[in-house]
Amino acid sequence: MPASPPLTFPRGFVWGVATAATQIEGAARRDGKGPSIWDTFAGRPGCVRHGETPEPACDHYRRFRSDFALMQRLGIRHYRLSVAWPRLFPEGRGRPNQKGIDFYCRLLDAMTAHGITPWVTMFHWDLPEALEAEGGWRVRATTDAFGAYADTLVRAFSPWVRHWITLNEIVCFTRYGHGGGDKAPGTRETEQVINQTYHHALLCHGHGVRAVREHGRRGARVGLADNPVVPIPFTETAEDIAAARAAFVAENIRVLDPIFRGRYAPAYLRAAGRDRPLVARGDLAQIALPTDFLGLNLYTGYFVRAGRKGKPERLPLPPGFPRADSPWLHLMPQALHWGPRHAHETYGATSLYVTENGAGYDEPDTCTEALPDLHRREYVRQCLAELHRAIAVGAPVRGYFLWSFMDNYEWQDGYGRRFGIVHVNFKTQRRTPKLSAAWYRAVMQSNRVV
Ligand code: PNW
């Protein structure tokens, strides 16, 4: 039997890897950095596995040069990273901390010297603790502080940066952080307050877009990294597809309607009733400022079929359905097909990037040679095959970032759960590329998946 043909991606497709500041940098109090809500949250008993904190993470703060050299050896040419707000503004606002700015200038310099293009996320969950003390995402003043932060960031780093991502996964730091979930700040608020945190986050996204338009270099581009819930049609019949599409809108209306349609959807407002957010004049225009792309963090989804009168019916997952070691990460490579298609077909998104995709496993703390992470390789390969199929039927996907470059601080799961294609020994800080890194290198280099 002949080998199946390789899946070739469109010319110019962007291949990269992703990380976030809190998860890799360490140096939580160095050079004037203020604490973030994740430093505080991790210090609270019972919040993070074994009480592990973002110190020292991968000690990337001191090791970025050798990390970029390793990226270069692994053929990585695009890198999504985030900037730590409390490094630039230890108090969240006021006068910027020059040492924090200088750090990222050195880092971006080294990165570009290694031929790596930065894709910079402005906010990946590390709200300055000083702002949390004043109400954090619950209060509107935080959006003014973010606006000033975004201005400073874009002005300072535009010599190196053309690709900007405003916020990472709004639901994670709003609902999961304030609704009794497992993320910082770890409080339990009323539904009205949660809706208000969403509104403030959306406003900050608008500030990020505005800042790039005002201070970005020529050709600068900006978008959000969202993690939409992805309903996958049980069968690819017109009925199930229509049901999945309707479910996609219902699930993601609260972030995507304001951004793409400049309004809160009537259905959302009706359901929220008295708990709806307070909205000031001009807010929705700011939230809906045109962006250049939409980033999608795609890990999993759920299955849907058309029930009575075509109503979407969610299929319960049977026990034993395959998953990674992260308990939420049920292996559904189809999410890489339907996520982009739904975003394109419902909201008309015309430029999409997969800003994260990958798999977390409980791999050993030490290793002497390349870990044979065949399960990760297999999952990513299946995801890419599904993504290719989406592109083939017209989904405008322009790039893909694998989460993550290296094992790192996996939030409430601490250092136990590893997503990297490079293994990190957190005792010695030794980096060892896993087998998946060699495979991904070939994918990036040949622009095709075999
Ligand atoms: C993303 N879920 O978070 C984050 O952007 C990364 O910082 C994180 O390390 C990575 O995925 C792996 O967890 C998610 O519950 C958190 O479906 C939760 C979910 C998905 C993604």
Short mmCIF file of C-alpha atoms and ligand atoms in Angstrom, two decimals:
data_model
loop_
_atom_site.label_atom_id
_atom_site.label_comp_id
_atom_site.label_asym_id
_atom_site.label_seq_id
_atom_site.Cartn_x
_atom_site.Cartn_y
_atom_site.Cartn_z
CA MET A 1 0.00 0.00 0.00
CA PRO A 2 1.40 3.45 -0.83
CA ALA A 3 2.05 5.80 2.08
CA SER A 4 -0.72 8.36 2.60
CA PRO A 5 0.15 11.71 1.06
CA PRO A 6 1.73 14.27 3.40
CA LEU A 7 -0.49 17.14 4.49
CA THR A 8 1.06 20.29 3.08
CA PHE A 9 0.07 23.59 4.70
CA PRO A 10 -0.47 26.85 2.81
CA ARG A 11 2.63 28.79 1.78
CA GLY A 12 3.68 31.22 4.50
CA PHE A 13 1.86 29.32 7.25
CA VAL A 14 3.26 30.44 10.64
CA TRP A 15 4.60 27.66 12.88
CA GLY A 16 5.55 28.48 16.43
CA VAL A 17 5.53 27.63 20.12
CA ALA A 18 3.98 29.46 23.08
CA THR A 19 4.65 30.22 26.75
CA ALA A 20 3.57 32.81 29.34
CA ALA A 21 5.60 34.99 31.71
CA THR A 22 4.41 33.57 35.05
CA GLN A 23 4.89 30.04 33.84
CA ILE A 24 8.54 30.33 32.81
CA GLU A 25 10.30 33.46 34.07
CA GLY A 26 10.76 32.97 37.81
CA ALA A 27 12.53 35.99 39.38
CA ALA A 28 9.19 36.83 40.95
CA ARG A 29 10.64 39.75 42.95
CA ARG A 30 13.73 40.64 40.94
CA ASP A 31 14.58 44.07 39.61
CA GLY A 32 11.58 45.65 41.24
CA LYS A 33 8.85 43.30 40.03
CA GLY A 34 5.71 43.53 42.14
CA PRO A 35 3.73 40.46 43.17
CA SER A 36 0.94 39.25 40.92
CA ILE A 37 -2.26 37.57 42.03
CA TRP A 38 -0.68 34.25 41.07
CA ASP A 39 2.22 34.79 43.49
CA THR A 40 -0.31 35.45 46.25
CA PHE A 41 -2.73 32.70 45.27
CA ALA A 42 0.05 30.11 45.12
CA GLY A 43 1.08 31.06 48.65
CA ARG A 44 -2.40 30.27 50.00
CA PRO A 45 -2.62 26.76 51.45
CA GLY A 46 -4.48 24.31 49.26
CA CYS A 47 -4.67 26.44 46.11
CA VAL A 48 -1.81 24.95 44.09
CA ARG A 49 -0.51 21.39 44.07
CA HIS A 50 2.09 20.96 46.87
CA GLY A 51 1.96 24.74 47.41
CA GLU A 52 4.26 25.25 44.45
CA THR A 53 4.78 28.87 43.40
CA PRO A 54 5.91 30.56 40.16
CA GLU A 55 9.41 30.73 41.68
CA PRO A 56 11.71 29.66 40.09
CA ALA A 57 9.65 28.20 37.22
CA CYS A 58 12.13 27.71 34.34
CA ASP A 59 14.41 30.52 35.52
CA HIS A 60 13.96 31.92 32.03
CA TYR A 61 14.58 35.39 33.45
CA ARG A 62 18.25 34.51 33.66
CA ARG A 63 18.45 31.81 31.01
CA PHE A 64 16.64 33.41 28.09
CA ARG A 65 19.77 33.56 25.94
CA SER A 66 20.42 29.85 26.08
CA ASP A 67 16.68 29.19 25.71
CA PHE A 68 16.64 31.16 22.46
CA ALA A 69 19.73 29.32 21.28
CA LEU A 70 17.89 26.07 21.94
CA MET A 71 14.81 27.34 20.09
CA GLN A 72 17.00 28.18 17.15
CA ARG A 73 18.52 24.70 17.17
CA LEU A 74 15.01 23.26 17.20
CA GLY A 75 14.05 25.26 14.13
CA ILE A 76 11.60 27.54 15.96
CA ARG A 77 11.04 30.84 14.16
CA HIS A 78 7.89 32.21 15.82
CA TYR A 79 7.45 32.47 19.54
CA ARG A 80 4.37 33.58 21.47
CA LEU A 81 5.35 34.94 24.91
CA SER A 82 3.70 37.25 27.42
CA VAL A 83 4.87 40.33 29.28
CA ALA A 84 4.40 40.47 33.06
CA TRP A 85 2.36 43.56 33.91
CA PRO A 86 3.82 43.69 37.48
CA ARG A 87 7.34 43.85 36.05
CA LEU A 88 6.49 47.05 34.18
CA PHE A 89 4.19 48.43 36.89
CA PRO A 90 4.94 46.85 40.27
CA GLU A 91 1.97 48.74 41.72
CA GLY A 92 -0.17 48.19 38.64
CA ARG A 93 -0.11 51.86 37.71
CA GLY A 94 1.93 55.01 38.17
CA ARG A 95 5.50 55.32 37.07
CA PRO A 96 6.85 52.41 35.03
CA ASN A 97 9.73 50.35 36.42
CA GLN A 98 12.59 50.97 34.01
CA LYS A 99 14.38 47.78 35.05
CA GLY A 100 11.35 45.76 33.98
CA ILE A 101 11.24 47.49 30.61
CA ASP A 102 14.98 46.98 30.16
CA PHE A 103 14.64 43.27 30.84
CA TYR A 104 12.19 42.79 27.97
CA CYS A 105 14.31 44.96 25.67
CA ARG A 106 17.29 42.67 26.30
CA LEU A 107 15.08 39.63 25.85
CA LEU A 108 13.57 40.84 22.57
CA ASP A 109 17.01 41.79 21.32
CA ALA A 110 18.32 38.30 22.01
CA MET A 111 15.24 36.71 20.49
CA THR A 112 15.48 38.58 17.23
CA ALA A 113 19.24 37.99 17.11
CA HIS A 114 18.38 34.27 17.06
CA GLY A 115 16.02 34.77 14.11
CA ILE A 116 12.88 34.36 16.22
CA THR A 117 9.81 36.54 15.61
CA PRO A 118 7.98 37.61 18.79
CA TRP A 119 4.20 37.38 19.21
CA VAL A 120 3.54 39.26 22.43
CA THR A 121 0.57 38.69 24.72
CA MET A 122 -0.09 41.77 26.86
CA PHE A 123 -1.91 39.93 29.62
CA HIS A 124 -1.70 36.26 30.55
CA TRP A 125 -3.42 36.23 33.98
CA ASP A 126 -0.77 37.93 36.15
CA LEU A 127 -2.72 40.91 37.47
CA PRO A 128 -0.61 43.07 39.81
CA GLU A 129 -1.59 42.24 43.39
CA ALA A 130 -1.75 45.98 44.17
CA LEU A 131 -4.67 46.29 41.73
CA GLU A 132 -6.39 43.25 43.17
CA ALA A 133 -6.26 44.98 46.55
CA GLU A 134 -8.23 47.85 45.00
CA GLY A 135 -10.86 45.57 43.49
CA GLY A 136 -9.01 44.03 40.55
CA TRP A 137 -11.20 42.94 37.67
CA ARG A 138 -14.30 43.92 39.61
CA VAL A 139 -13.61 47.65 39.30
CA ARG A 140 -13.47 49.87 36.27
CA ALA A 141 -10.32 51.67 37.46
CA THR A 142 -8.37 48.54 36.51
CA THR A 143 -9.22 49.16 32.86
CA ASP A 144 -7.62 52.62 33.05
CA ALA A 145 -4.51 51.06 34.57
CA PHE A 146 -4.45 48.50 31.78
CA GLY A 147 -4.81 51.24 29.17
CA ALA A 148 -1.71 52.98 30.53
CA TYR A 149 0.15 49.65 30.72
CA ALA A 150 -0.74 48.85 27.11
CA ASP A 151 0.44 52.29 25.97
CA THR A 152 3.78 51.84 27.76
CA LEU A 153 4.24 48.31 26.48
CA VAL A 154 3.52 49.06 22.84
CA ARG A 155 5.67 52.21 22.88
CA ALA A 156 8.60 50.43 24.53
CA PHE A 157 8.63 47.21 22.51
CA SER A 158 7.49 48.29 19.06
CA PRO A 159 11.05 48.38 17.72
CA TRP A 160 10.93 44.56 17.92
CA VAL A 161 7.25 43.61 17.92
CA ARG A 162 4.74 43.60 15.08
CA HIS A 163 2.37 40.89 16.36
CA TRP A 164 0.32 41.64 19.46
CA ILE A 165 -2.20 39.61 21.41
CA THR A 166 -4.27 41.58 23.90
CA LEU A 167 -5.55 39.10 26.52
CA ASN A 168 -5.30 35.37 27.03
CA GLU A 169 -8.49 33.39 27.69
CA ILE A 170 -10.87 35.88 29.27
CA VAL A 171 -13.02 33.18 30.89
CA CYS A 172 -10.06 31.86 32.90
CA PHE A 173 -9.30 35.04 34.85
CA THR A 174 -12.92 36.23 35.10
CA ARG A 175 -15.27 33.31 35.74
CA TYR A 176 -12.72 30.71 36.83
CA GLY A 177 -10.99 33.30 39.03
CA HIS A 178 -14.11 34.80 40.63
CA GLY A 179 -16.71 32.06 40.43
CA GLY A 180 -15.32 29.56 42.88
CA GLY A 181 -13.07 28.02 40.24
CA ASP A 182 -9.46 26.95 40.56
CA LYS A 183 -7.73 30.08 39.27
CA ALA A 184 -6.46 33.27 40.97
CA PRO A 185 -7.68 35.29 42.74
CA GLY A 186 -9.82 32.34 43.80
CA THR A 187 -12.85 34.17 45.18
CA ARG A 188 -16.54 33.45 44.85
CA GLU A 189 -18.53 36.43 43.64
CA THR A 190 -22.11 37.02 42.59
CA GLU A 191 -23.13 36.51 38.98
CA GLN A 192 -23.39 40.29 38.55
CA VAL A 193 -19.78 40.77 39.67
CA ILE A 194 -18.61 38.00 37.36
CA ASN A 195 -20.40 39.65 34.44
CA GLN A 196 -18.71 42.90 35.39
CA THR A 197 -15.26 41.28 35.39
CA TYR A 198 -15.97 40.08 31.83
CA HIS A 199 -16.99 43.56 30.80
CA HIS A 200 -13.82 45.08 32.22
CA ALA A 201 -11.71 42.43 30.51
CA LEU A 202 -13.40 43.17 27.18
CA LEU A 203 -12.72 46.88 27.68
CA CYS A 204 -9.05 46.08 28.26
CA HIS A 205 -8.97 44.11 25.03
CA GLY A 206 -10.24 47.30 23.34
CA HIS A 207 -7.51 49.32 25.06
CA GLY A 208 -4.93 46.88 23.75
CA VAL A 209 -6.20 47.29 20.18
CA ARG A 210 -6.27 51.07 20.58
CA ALA A 211 -2.73 51.14 21.96
CA VAL A 212 -1.41 49.16 18.98
CA ARG A 213 -3.17 51.49 16.53
CA GLU A 214 -1.83 54.56 18.33
CA HIS A 215 1.72 53.50 19.11
CA GLY A 216 2.39 50.36 17.08
CA ARG A 217 4.86 50.27 14.26
CA ARG A 218 3.71 50.30 10.69
CA GLY A 219 2.09 47.00 9.80
CA ALA A 220 1.53 46.08 13.45
CA ARG A 221 -1.29 43.56 13.97
CA VAL A 222 -3.39 42.77 16.99
CA GLY A 223 -6.01 40.29 18.14
CA LEU A 224 -7.40 38.42 21.15
CA ALA A 225 -6.47 34.88 22.23
CA ASP A 226 -9.78 33.28 23.08
CA ASN A 227 -10.51 29.76 24.25
CA PRO A 228 -13.93 29.13 22.81
CA VAL A 229 -15.87 26.07 23.85
CA VAL A 230 -15.93 23.88 20.74
CA PRO A 231 -19.00 21.74 20.07
CA ILE A 232 -18.13 18.97 17.63
CA PRO A 233 -20.89 17.48 15.48
CA PHE A 234 -21.39 13.81 16.30
CA THR A 235 -21.69 13.04 12.60
CA GLU A 236 -20.84 15.38 9.77
CA THR A 237 -24.41 15.60 8.55
CA ALA A 238 -26.07 18.95 7.84
CA GLU A 239 -28.31 18.52 10.92
CA ASP A 240 -25.55 17.78 13.42
CA ILE A 241 -23.32 20.47 11.94
CA ALA A 242 -26.11 23.04 12.28
CA ALA A 243 -26.67 21.95 15.89
CA ALA A 244 -22.96 22.25 16.68
CA ARG A 245 -22.84 25.68 15.09
CA ALA A 246 -25.81 26.88 17.14
CA ALA A 247 -24.15 25.51 20.28
CA PHE A 248 -20.91 27.33 19.41
CA VAL A 249 -22.71 30.66 19.29
CA ALA A 250 -24.62 29.97 22.51
CA GLU A 251 -21.41 29.00 24.33
CA ASN A 252 -19.23 31.84 23.17
CA ILE A 253 -21.67 34.68 22.72
CA ARG A 254 -20.52 36.57 25.76
CA VAL A 255 -17.03 37.25 24.46
CA LEU A 256 -17.43 36.99 20.69
CA ASP A 257 -20.65 39.00 20.22
CA PRO A 258 -19.29 42.18 21.83
CA ILE A 259 -15.99 41.88 19.97
CA PHE A 260 -17.36 41.02 16.53
CA ARG A 261 -20.78 42.66 16.68
CA GLY A 262 -20.27 45.56 19.06
CA ARG A 263 -23.17 44.60 21.31
CA TYR A 264 -24.15 42.24 24.04
CA ALA A 265 -26.41 39.65 22.45
CA PRO A 266 -30.07 40.02 23.41
CA ALA A 267 -30.12 36.34 24.44
CA TYR A 268 -27.20 36.92 26.81
CA LEU A 269 -28.76 40.04 28.30
CA ARG A 270 -32.11 38.29 28.73
CA ALA A 271 -30.49 35.37 30.50
CA ALA A 272 -28.41 37.68 32.71
CA GLY A 273 -31.43 39.78 33.71
CA ARG A 274 -30.56 41.97 36.68
CA ASP A 275 -27.08 40.49 36.76
CA ARG A 276 -26.11 42.10 33.47
CA PRO A 277 -22.94 44.22 33.49
CA LEU A 278 -22.95 47.99 33.84
CA VAL A 279 -21.94 49.44 30.50
CA ALA A 280 -20.90 53.05 29.94
CA ARG A 281 -21.45 54.99 26.75
CA GLY A 282 -18.73 54.23 24.21
CA ASP A 283 -17.68 50.94 25.84
CA LEU A 284 -18.99 48.70 23.10
CA ALA A 285 -17.38 50.78 20.38
CA GLN A 286 -14.05 50.36 22.16
CA ILE A 287 -14.58 46.62 22.64
CA ALA A 288 -15.45 46.17 18.97
CA LEU A 289 -12.50 48.11 17.53
CA PRO A 290 -11.52 46.14 14.43
CA THR A 291 -8.77 43.58 15.01
CA ASP A 292 -6.47 41.87 12.53
CA PHE A 293 -6.97 38.29 13.61
CA LEU A 294 -8.56 36.07 16.20
CA GLY A 295 -6.40 33.69 18.22
CA LEU A 296 -7.92 30.37 19.28
CA ASN A 297 -6.57 28.24 22.11
CA LEU A 298 -7.84 24.79 21.21
CA TYR A 299 -7.39 21.76 23.41
CA THR A 300 -10.68 19.91 23.60
CA GLY A 301 -14.43 20.20 23.03
CA TYR A 302 -17.60 18.18 23.38
CA PHE A 303 -19.87 16.24 21.07
CA VAL A 304 -23.24 17.49 19.95
CA ARG A 305 -26.02 16.11 17.81
CA ALA A 306 -29.30 17.48 16.55
CA GLY A 307 -32.05 16.57 18.98
CA ARG A 308 -35.74 17.29 18.67
CA LYS A 309 -36.43 20.14 16.20
CA GLY A 310 -32.70 20.30 15.57
CA LYS A 311 -31.98 21.47 19.11
CA PRO A 312 -28.33 20.89 20.06
CA GLU A 313 -28.01 17.92 22.37
CA ARG A 314 -24.74 17.44 24.23
CA LEU A 315 -23.55 13.86 24.37
CA PRO A 316 -22.25 12.79 27.76
CA LEU A 317 -18.75 11.39 27.62
CA PRO A 318 -18.64 7.71 28.41
CA PRO A 319 -16.25 6.56 31.14
CA GLY A 320 -12.90 5.66 29.66
CA PHE A 321 -13.00 8.28 26.92
CA PRO A 322 -9.33 8.97 26.15
CA ARG A 323 -7.73 11.93 27.83
CA ALA A 324 -4.34 13.37 28.62
CA ASP A 325 -3.24 13.47 32.28
CA SER A 326 -4.83 16.92 32.65
CA PRO A 327 -8.30 15.71 33.66
CA TRP A 328 -10.08 18.32 31.51
CA LEU A 329 -8.09 17.47 28.43
CA HIS A 330 -10.22 14.91 26.64
CA LEU A 331 -8.55 14.10 23.39
CA MET A 332 -10.68 15.54 20.63
CA PRO A 333 -8.51 16.52 17.71
CA GLN A 334 -11.72 17.45 15.86
CA ALA A 335 -11.70 20.65 17.95
CA LEU A 336 -8.96 21.88 15.62
CA HIS A 337 -11.31 21.42 12.70
CA TRP A 338 -14.52 22.77 14.18
CA GLY A 339 -13.08 25.60 16.29
CA PRO A 340 -11.75 27.52 13.28
CA ARG A 341 -14.72 26.59 11.09
CA HIS A 342 -17.29 27.74 13.63
CA ALA A 343 -15.41 31.00 14.27
CA HIS A 344 -15.27 31.65 10.54
CA GLU A 345 -18.79 30.55 9.70
CA THR A 346 -20.60 32.20 12.63
CA TYR A 347 -18.63 35.38 13.33
CA GLY A 348 -17.02 35.83 9.94
CA ALA A 349 -13.49 35.78 11.38
CA THR A 350 -11.26 36.17 8.33
CA SER A 351 -7.85 35.55 9.86
CA LEU A 352 -7.32 32.92 12.51
CA TYR A 353 -4.34 31.60 14.41
CA VAL A 354 -4.28 28.62 16.70
CA THR A 355 -2.52 30.43 19.54
CA GLU A 356 -2.30 27.27 21.72
CA ASN A 357 -2.72 23.52 21.34
CA GLY A 358 -0.92 20.67 23.04
CA ALA A 359 -1.20 18.03 25.73
CA GLY A 360 -0.18 17.74 29.40
CA TYR A 361 1.21 14.54 30.86
CA ASP A 362 2.73 13.58 34.19
CA GLU A 363 6.19 12.83 32.91
CA PRO A 364 9.23 12.10 35.09
CA ASP A 365 11.01 14.92 36.90
CA THR A 366 14.37 13.83 35.56
CA CYS A 367 15.49 12.37 32.26
CA THR A 368 18.81 11.62 30.68
CA GLU A 369 17.78 11.32 27.05
CA ALA A 370 14.91 12.44 24.81
CA LEU A 371 11.62 11.35 26.42
CA PRO A 372 9.70 9.20 23.97
CA ASP A 373 6.50 11.27 24.29
CA LEU A 374 4.71 9.37 21.57
CA HIS A 375 1.29 10.19 23.03
CA ARG A 376 1.93 13.93 22.71
CA ARG A 377 3.29 13.53 19.20
CA GLU A 378 0.30 11.42 18.20
CA TYR A 379 -2.22 13.89 19.57
CA VAL A 380 -0.58 16.91 17.98
CA ARG A 381 -0.33 15.07 14.69
CA GLN A 382 -4.04 14.26 14.75
CA CYS A 383 -4.83 17.86 15.68
CA LEU A 384 -2.80 19.12 12.74
CA ALA A 385 -4.49 16.71 10.36
CA GLU A 386 -7.87 18.09 11.50
CA LEU A 387 -6.60 21.65 11.16
CA HIS A 388 -5.44 20.87 7.64
CA ARG A 389 -8.88 19.55 6.79
CA ALA A 390 -10.44 22.78 8.11
CA ILE A 391 -8.14 24.86 5.92
CA ALA A 392 -8.98 22.68 2.93
CA VAL A 393 -12.68 23.58 3.28
CA GLY A 394 -11.98 27.29 3.64
CA ALA A 395 -11.21 28.08 7.29
CA PRO A 396 -8.77 31.02 7.12
CA VAL A 397 -6.13 29.65 9.50
CA ARG A 398 -2.77 31.38 9.09
CA GLY A 399 -0.67 29.81 11.82
CA TYR A 400 -0.29 27.42 14.73
CA PHE A 401 1.50 27.74 18.08
CA LEU A 402 2.19 24.61 20.07
CA TRP A 403 1.77 24.85 23.85
CA SER A 404 4.39 24.68 25.08
CA PHE A 405 8.03 25.24 24.20
CA MET A 406 9.13 23.75 27.52
CA ASP A 407 7.63 22.21 30.65
CA ASN A 408 6.59 25.00 32.99
CA TYR A 409 4.49 26.15 35.92
CA GLU A 410 1.09 24.76 35.06
CA TRP A 411 -0.91 27.12 37.33
CA GLN A 412 -2.91 25.22 39.98
CA ASP A 413 -1.27 21.97 38.85
CA GLY A 414 2.16 23.34 39.76
CA TYR A 415 5.19 21.64 38.26
CA GLY A 416 3.55 18.23 38.09
CA ARG A 417 1.91 18.46 34.72
CA ARG A 418 4.14 18.87 31.70
CA PHE A 419 3.10 20.37 28.35
CA GLY A 420 6.56 21.02 26.88
CA ILE A 421 8.22 19.59 23.83
CA VAL A 422 11.37 20.30 25.82
CA HIS A 423 11.72 18.58 29.19
CA VAL A 424 12.79 20.75 32.13
CA ASN A 425 14.38 19.33 35.24
CA PHE A 426 13.21 21.90 37.78
CA LYS A 427 16.00 21.00 40.23
CA THR A 428 18.89 21.53 37.83
CA GLN A 429 17.11 23.63 35.16
CA ARG A 430 18.48 21.28 32.58
CA ARG A 431 16.59 21.31 29.25
CA THR A 432 16.24 18.11 27.22
CA PRO A 433 14.23 18.14 23.99
CA LYS A 434 11.66 15.35 23.86
CA LEU A 435 11.04 13.19 20.83
CA SER A 436 8.10 15.41 19.87
CA ALA A 437 10.50 18.35 19.46
CA ALA A 438 12.45 16.56 16.76
CA TRP A 439 9.23 15.66 14.99
CA TYR A 440 7.81 19.20 15.26
CA ARG A 441 11.07 20.58 13.91
CA ALA A 442 10.53 18.57 10.73
CA VAL A 443 6.93 19.77 10.49
CA MET A 444 7.96 23.42 10.78
CA GLN A 445 10.79 23.03 8.34
CA SER A 446 8.89 21.16 5.63
CA ASN A 447 5.54 22.95 6.21
CA ARG A 448 3.86 19.58 6.18
CA VAL A 449 2.71 16.88 8.51
CA VAL A 450 3.70 13.31 7.95
C1 PNW B 1 -4.34 27.38 28.77
N1 PNW B 1 -9.79 24.17 30.30
O1 PNW B 1 -5.24 27.26 29.82
C2 PNW B 1 -3.44 28.53 29.19
O2 PNW B 1 -3.49 29.61 28.29
C3 PNW B 1 -2.02 28.14 29.48
O3 PNW B 1 -1.41 29.12 30.28
C4 PNW B 1 -2.01 26.77 30.11
O4 PNW B 1 -0.76 26.40 30.59
C5 PNW B 1 -2.48 25.80 29.05
O5 PNW B 1 -3.75 26.16 28.54
C6 PNW B 1 -2.55 24.36 29.52
O6 PNW B 1 -3.44 24.22 30.59
C7 PNW B 1 -6.34 26.46 29.86
O7 PNW B 1 -10.21 23.91 31.43
C8 PNW B 1 -6.92 26.27 31.10
O8 PNW B 1 -10.38 23.71 29.28
C9 PNW B 1 -8.05 25.53 31.24
C10 PNW B 1 -8.64 24.96 30.14
C11 PNW B 1 -8.07 25.13 28.88
C12 PNW B 1 -6.92 25.87 28.75
#
